[in-house]
PDB file of C-alpha atoms in Angstrom:
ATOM      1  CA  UNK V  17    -173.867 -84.463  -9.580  1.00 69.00           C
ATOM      2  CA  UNK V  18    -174.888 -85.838  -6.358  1.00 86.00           C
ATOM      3  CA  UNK V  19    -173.663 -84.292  -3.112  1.00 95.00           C
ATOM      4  CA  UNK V  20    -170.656 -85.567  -0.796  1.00 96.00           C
ATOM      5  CA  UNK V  21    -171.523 -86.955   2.662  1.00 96.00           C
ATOM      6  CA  UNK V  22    -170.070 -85.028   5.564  1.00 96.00           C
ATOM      7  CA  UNK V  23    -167.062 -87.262   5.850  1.00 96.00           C
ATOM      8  CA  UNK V  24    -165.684 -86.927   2.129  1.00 95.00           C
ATOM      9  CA  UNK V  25    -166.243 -83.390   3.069  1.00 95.00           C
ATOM     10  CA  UNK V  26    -163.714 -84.063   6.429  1.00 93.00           C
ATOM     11  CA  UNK V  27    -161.578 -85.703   4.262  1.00 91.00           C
ATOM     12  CA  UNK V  28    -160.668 -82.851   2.387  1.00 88.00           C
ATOM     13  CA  UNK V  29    -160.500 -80.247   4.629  1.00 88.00           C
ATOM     14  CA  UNK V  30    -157.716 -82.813   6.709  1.00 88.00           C
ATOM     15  CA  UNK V  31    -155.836 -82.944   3.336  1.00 83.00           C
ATOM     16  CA  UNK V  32    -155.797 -79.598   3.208  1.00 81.00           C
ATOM     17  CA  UNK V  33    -155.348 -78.649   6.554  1.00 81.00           C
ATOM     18  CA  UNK V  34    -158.558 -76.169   6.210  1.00 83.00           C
ATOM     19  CA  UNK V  35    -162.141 -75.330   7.605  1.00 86.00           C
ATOM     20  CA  UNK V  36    -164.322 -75.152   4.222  1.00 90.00           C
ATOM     21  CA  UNK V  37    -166.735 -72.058   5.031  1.00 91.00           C
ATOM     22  CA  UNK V  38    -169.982 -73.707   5.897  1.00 94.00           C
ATOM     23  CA  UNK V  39    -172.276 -72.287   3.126  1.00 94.00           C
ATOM     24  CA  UNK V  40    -169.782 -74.198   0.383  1.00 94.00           C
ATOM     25  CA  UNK V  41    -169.976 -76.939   2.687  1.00 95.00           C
ATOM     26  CA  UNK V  42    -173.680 -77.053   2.164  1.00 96.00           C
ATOM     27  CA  UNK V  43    -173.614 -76.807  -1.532  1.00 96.00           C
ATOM     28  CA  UNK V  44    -171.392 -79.349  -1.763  1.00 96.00           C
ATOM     29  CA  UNK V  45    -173.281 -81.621   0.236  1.00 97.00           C
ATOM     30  CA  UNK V  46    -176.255 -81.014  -2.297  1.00 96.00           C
ATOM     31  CA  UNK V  47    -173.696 -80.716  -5.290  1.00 96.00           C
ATOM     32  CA  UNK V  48    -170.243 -82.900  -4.943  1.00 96.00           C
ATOM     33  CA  UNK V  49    -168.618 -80.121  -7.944  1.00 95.00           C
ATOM     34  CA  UNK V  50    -170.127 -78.056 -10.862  1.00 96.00           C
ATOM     35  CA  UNK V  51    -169.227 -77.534 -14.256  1.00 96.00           C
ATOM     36  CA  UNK V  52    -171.832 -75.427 -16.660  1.00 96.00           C
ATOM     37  CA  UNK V  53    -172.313 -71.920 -17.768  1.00 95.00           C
ATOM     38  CA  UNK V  54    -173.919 -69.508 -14.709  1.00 94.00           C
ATOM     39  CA  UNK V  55    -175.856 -66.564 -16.291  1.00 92.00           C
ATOM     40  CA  UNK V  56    -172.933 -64.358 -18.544  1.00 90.00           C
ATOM     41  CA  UNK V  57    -169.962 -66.574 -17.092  1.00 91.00           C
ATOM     42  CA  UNK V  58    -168.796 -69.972 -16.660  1.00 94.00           C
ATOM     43  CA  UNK V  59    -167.645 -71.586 -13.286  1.00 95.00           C
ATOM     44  CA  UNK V  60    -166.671 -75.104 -12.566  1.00 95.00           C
ATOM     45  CA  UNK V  61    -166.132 -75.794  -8.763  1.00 95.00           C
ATOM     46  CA  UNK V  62    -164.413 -78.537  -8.199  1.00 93.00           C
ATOM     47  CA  UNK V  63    -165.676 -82.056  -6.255  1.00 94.00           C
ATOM     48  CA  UNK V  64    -164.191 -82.626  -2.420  1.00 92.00           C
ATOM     49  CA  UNK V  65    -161.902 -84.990  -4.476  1.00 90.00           C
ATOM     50  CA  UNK V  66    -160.347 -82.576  -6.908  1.00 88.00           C
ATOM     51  CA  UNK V  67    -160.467 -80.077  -3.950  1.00 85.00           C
ATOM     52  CA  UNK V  68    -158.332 -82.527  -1.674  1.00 79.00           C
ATOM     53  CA  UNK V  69    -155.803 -82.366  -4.415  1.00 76.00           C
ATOM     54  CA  UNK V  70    -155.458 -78.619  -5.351  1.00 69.00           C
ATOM     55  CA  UNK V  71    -153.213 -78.020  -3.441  1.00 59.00           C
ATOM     56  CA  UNK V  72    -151.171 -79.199  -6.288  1.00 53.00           C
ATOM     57  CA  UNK V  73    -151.590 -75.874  -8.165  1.00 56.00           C
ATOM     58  CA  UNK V  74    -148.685 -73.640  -6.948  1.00 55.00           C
ATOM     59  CA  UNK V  75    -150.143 -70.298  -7.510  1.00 50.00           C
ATOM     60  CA  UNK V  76    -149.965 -68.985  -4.600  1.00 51.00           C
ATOM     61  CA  UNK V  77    -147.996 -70.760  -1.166  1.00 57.00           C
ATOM     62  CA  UNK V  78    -151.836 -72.352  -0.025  1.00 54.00           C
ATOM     63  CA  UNK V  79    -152.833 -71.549   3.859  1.00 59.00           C
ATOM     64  CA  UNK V  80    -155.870 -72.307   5.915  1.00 58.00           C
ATOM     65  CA  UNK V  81    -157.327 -68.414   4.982  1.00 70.00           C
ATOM     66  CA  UNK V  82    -156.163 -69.264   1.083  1.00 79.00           C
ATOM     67  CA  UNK V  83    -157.036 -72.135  -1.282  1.00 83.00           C
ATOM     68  CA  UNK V  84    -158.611 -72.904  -4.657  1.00 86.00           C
ATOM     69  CA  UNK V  85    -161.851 -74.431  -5.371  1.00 91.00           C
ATOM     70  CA  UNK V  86    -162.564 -74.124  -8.897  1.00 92.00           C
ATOM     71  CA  UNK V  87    -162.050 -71.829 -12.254  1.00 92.00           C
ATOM     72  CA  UNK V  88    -163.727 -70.697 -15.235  1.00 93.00           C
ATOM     73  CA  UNK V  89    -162.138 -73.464 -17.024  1.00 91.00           C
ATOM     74  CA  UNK V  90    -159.798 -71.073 -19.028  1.00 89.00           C
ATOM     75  CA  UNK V  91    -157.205 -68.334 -17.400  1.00 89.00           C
ATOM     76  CA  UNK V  92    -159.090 -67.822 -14.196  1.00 91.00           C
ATOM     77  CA  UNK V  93    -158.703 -69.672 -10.729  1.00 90.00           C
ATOM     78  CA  UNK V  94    -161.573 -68.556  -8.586  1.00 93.00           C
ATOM     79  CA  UNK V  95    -160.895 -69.414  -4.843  1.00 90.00           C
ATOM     80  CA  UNK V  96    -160.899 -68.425  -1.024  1.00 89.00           C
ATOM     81  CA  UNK V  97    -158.553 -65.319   0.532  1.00 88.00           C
ATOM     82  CA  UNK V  98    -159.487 -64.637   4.180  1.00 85.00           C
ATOM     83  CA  UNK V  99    -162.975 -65.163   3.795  1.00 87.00           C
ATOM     84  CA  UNK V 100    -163.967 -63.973   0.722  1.00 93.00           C
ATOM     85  CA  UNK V 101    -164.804 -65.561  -2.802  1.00 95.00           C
ATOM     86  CA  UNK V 102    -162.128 -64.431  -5.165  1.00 93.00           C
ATOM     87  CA  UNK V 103    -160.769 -64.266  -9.023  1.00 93.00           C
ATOM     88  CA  UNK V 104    -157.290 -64.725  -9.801  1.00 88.00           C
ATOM     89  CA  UNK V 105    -155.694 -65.345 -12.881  1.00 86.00           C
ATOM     90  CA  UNK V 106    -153.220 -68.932 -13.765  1.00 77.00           C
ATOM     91  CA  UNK V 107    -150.480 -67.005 -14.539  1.00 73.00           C
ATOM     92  CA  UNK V 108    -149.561 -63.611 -13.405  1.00 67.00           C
ATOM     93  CA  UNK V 109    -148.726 -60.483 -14.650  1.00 69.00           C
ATOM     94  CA  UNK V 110    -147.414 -59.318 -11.292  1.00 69.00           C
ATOM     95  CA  UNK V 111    -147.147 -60.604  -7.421  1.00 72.00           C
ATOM     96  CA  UNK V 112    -150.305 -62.460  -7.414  1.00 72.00           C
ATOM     97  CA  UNK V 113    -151.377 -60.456  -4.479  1.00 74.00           C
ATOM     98  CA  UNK V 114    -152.495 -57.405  -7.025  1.00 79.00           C
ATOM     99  CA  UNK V 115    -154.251 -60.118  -9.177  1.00 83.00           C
ATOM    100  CA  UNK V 116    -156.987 -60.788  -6.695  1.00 88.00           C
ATOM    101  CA  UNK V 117    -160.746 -59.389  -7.393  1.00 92.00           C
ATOM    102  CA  UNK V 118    -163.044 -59.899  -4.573  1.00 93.00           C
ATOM    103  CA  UNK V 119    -166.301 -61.691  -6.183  1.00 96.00           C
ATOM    104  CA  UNK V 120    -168.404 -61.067  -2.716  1.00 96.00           C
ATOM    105  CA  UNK V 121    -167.891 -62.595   0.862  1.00 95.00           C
ATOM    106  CA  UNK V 122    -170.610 -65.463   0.710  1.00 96.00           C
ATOM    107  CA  UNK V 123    -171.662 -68.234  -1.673  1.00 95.00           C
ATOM    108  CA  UNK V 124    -174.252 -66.296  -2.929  1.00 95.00           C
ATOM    109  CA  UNK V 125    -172.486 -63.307  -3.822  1.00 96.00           C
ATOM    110  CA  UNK V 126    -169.690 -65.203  -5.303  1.00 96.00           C
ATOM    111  CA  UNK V 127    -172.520 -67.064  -7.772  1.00 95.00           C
ATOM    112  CA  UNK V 128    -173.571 -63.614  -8.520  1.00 96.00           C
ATOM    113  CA  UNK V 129    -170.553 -62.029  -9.808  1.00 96.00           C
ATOM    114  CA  UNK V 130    -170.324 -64.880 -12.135  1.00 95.00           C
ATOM    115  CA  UNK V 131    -173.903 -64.751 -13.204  1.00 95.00           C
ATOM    116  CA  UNK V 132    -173.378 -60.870 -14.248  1.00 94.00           C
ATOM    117  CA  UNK V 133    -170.019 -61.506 -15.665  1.00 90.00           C
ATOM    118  CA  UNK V 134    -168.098 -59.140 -13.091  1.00 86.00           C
ATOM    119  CA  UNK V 135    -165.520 -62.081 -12.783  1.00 81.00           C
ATOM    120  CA  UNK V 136    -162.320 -62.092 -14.671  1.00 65.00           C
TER     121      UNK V 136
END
């Protein structure tokens, strides 16, 4: 999938009134979205168009240090709290603030967890 330019990228962080950390910002500007298997898990990370609009998903009240940006394209929403990459499930057992698993603080880590299957 080709990248988005820098102002798609503008676009949606104006729609949803946030600052996309710049490492995803980078990805996406070589990748606009993913969607394949990653090592022992599967991750699809959604385009700056579905992004713009995922604020759609109320699973949690979305703020500028808490948003979505893909899943595993079954139960699990993987996203952004307060810097770090995250795991939480679609539907909740319990407040969704004991549903969150910290995948790693940067891109890389994030891709990692997946990889090795440490995301639920």
């Amino acid at each position: 999938m080709p990248g988005a330019s820098d102002a798609e990228i503008e676009v949606c962080e104006a729609a949803l009134k946030v600052r996309l950390p710049e490492e995803y910002k980078a990805f996406l500007r070589v990748s606009d979205g993913f969607n394949d298997e990653v090592g022992a898990g599967y991750l699809i990370l959604w385009s700056v168009a579905e992004l713009a609009r995922a604020d759609g998903y109320e699973i949690f009240e979305f703020q500028t240090d808490r948003f979505l940006i893909g899943s595993n394209g079954g139960p699990t929403a993987y996203g952004l709290i307060d810097g770090s990459y995250i795991s939480i499930p679609f539907v909740f057992a319990g407040p969704w603030q004991n549903e969150v698993q910290i995948l790693g603080r940067t891109f890389e880590e994030f891709v990692d967890a997946i990889n090795d299957g440490r995301a639920s």
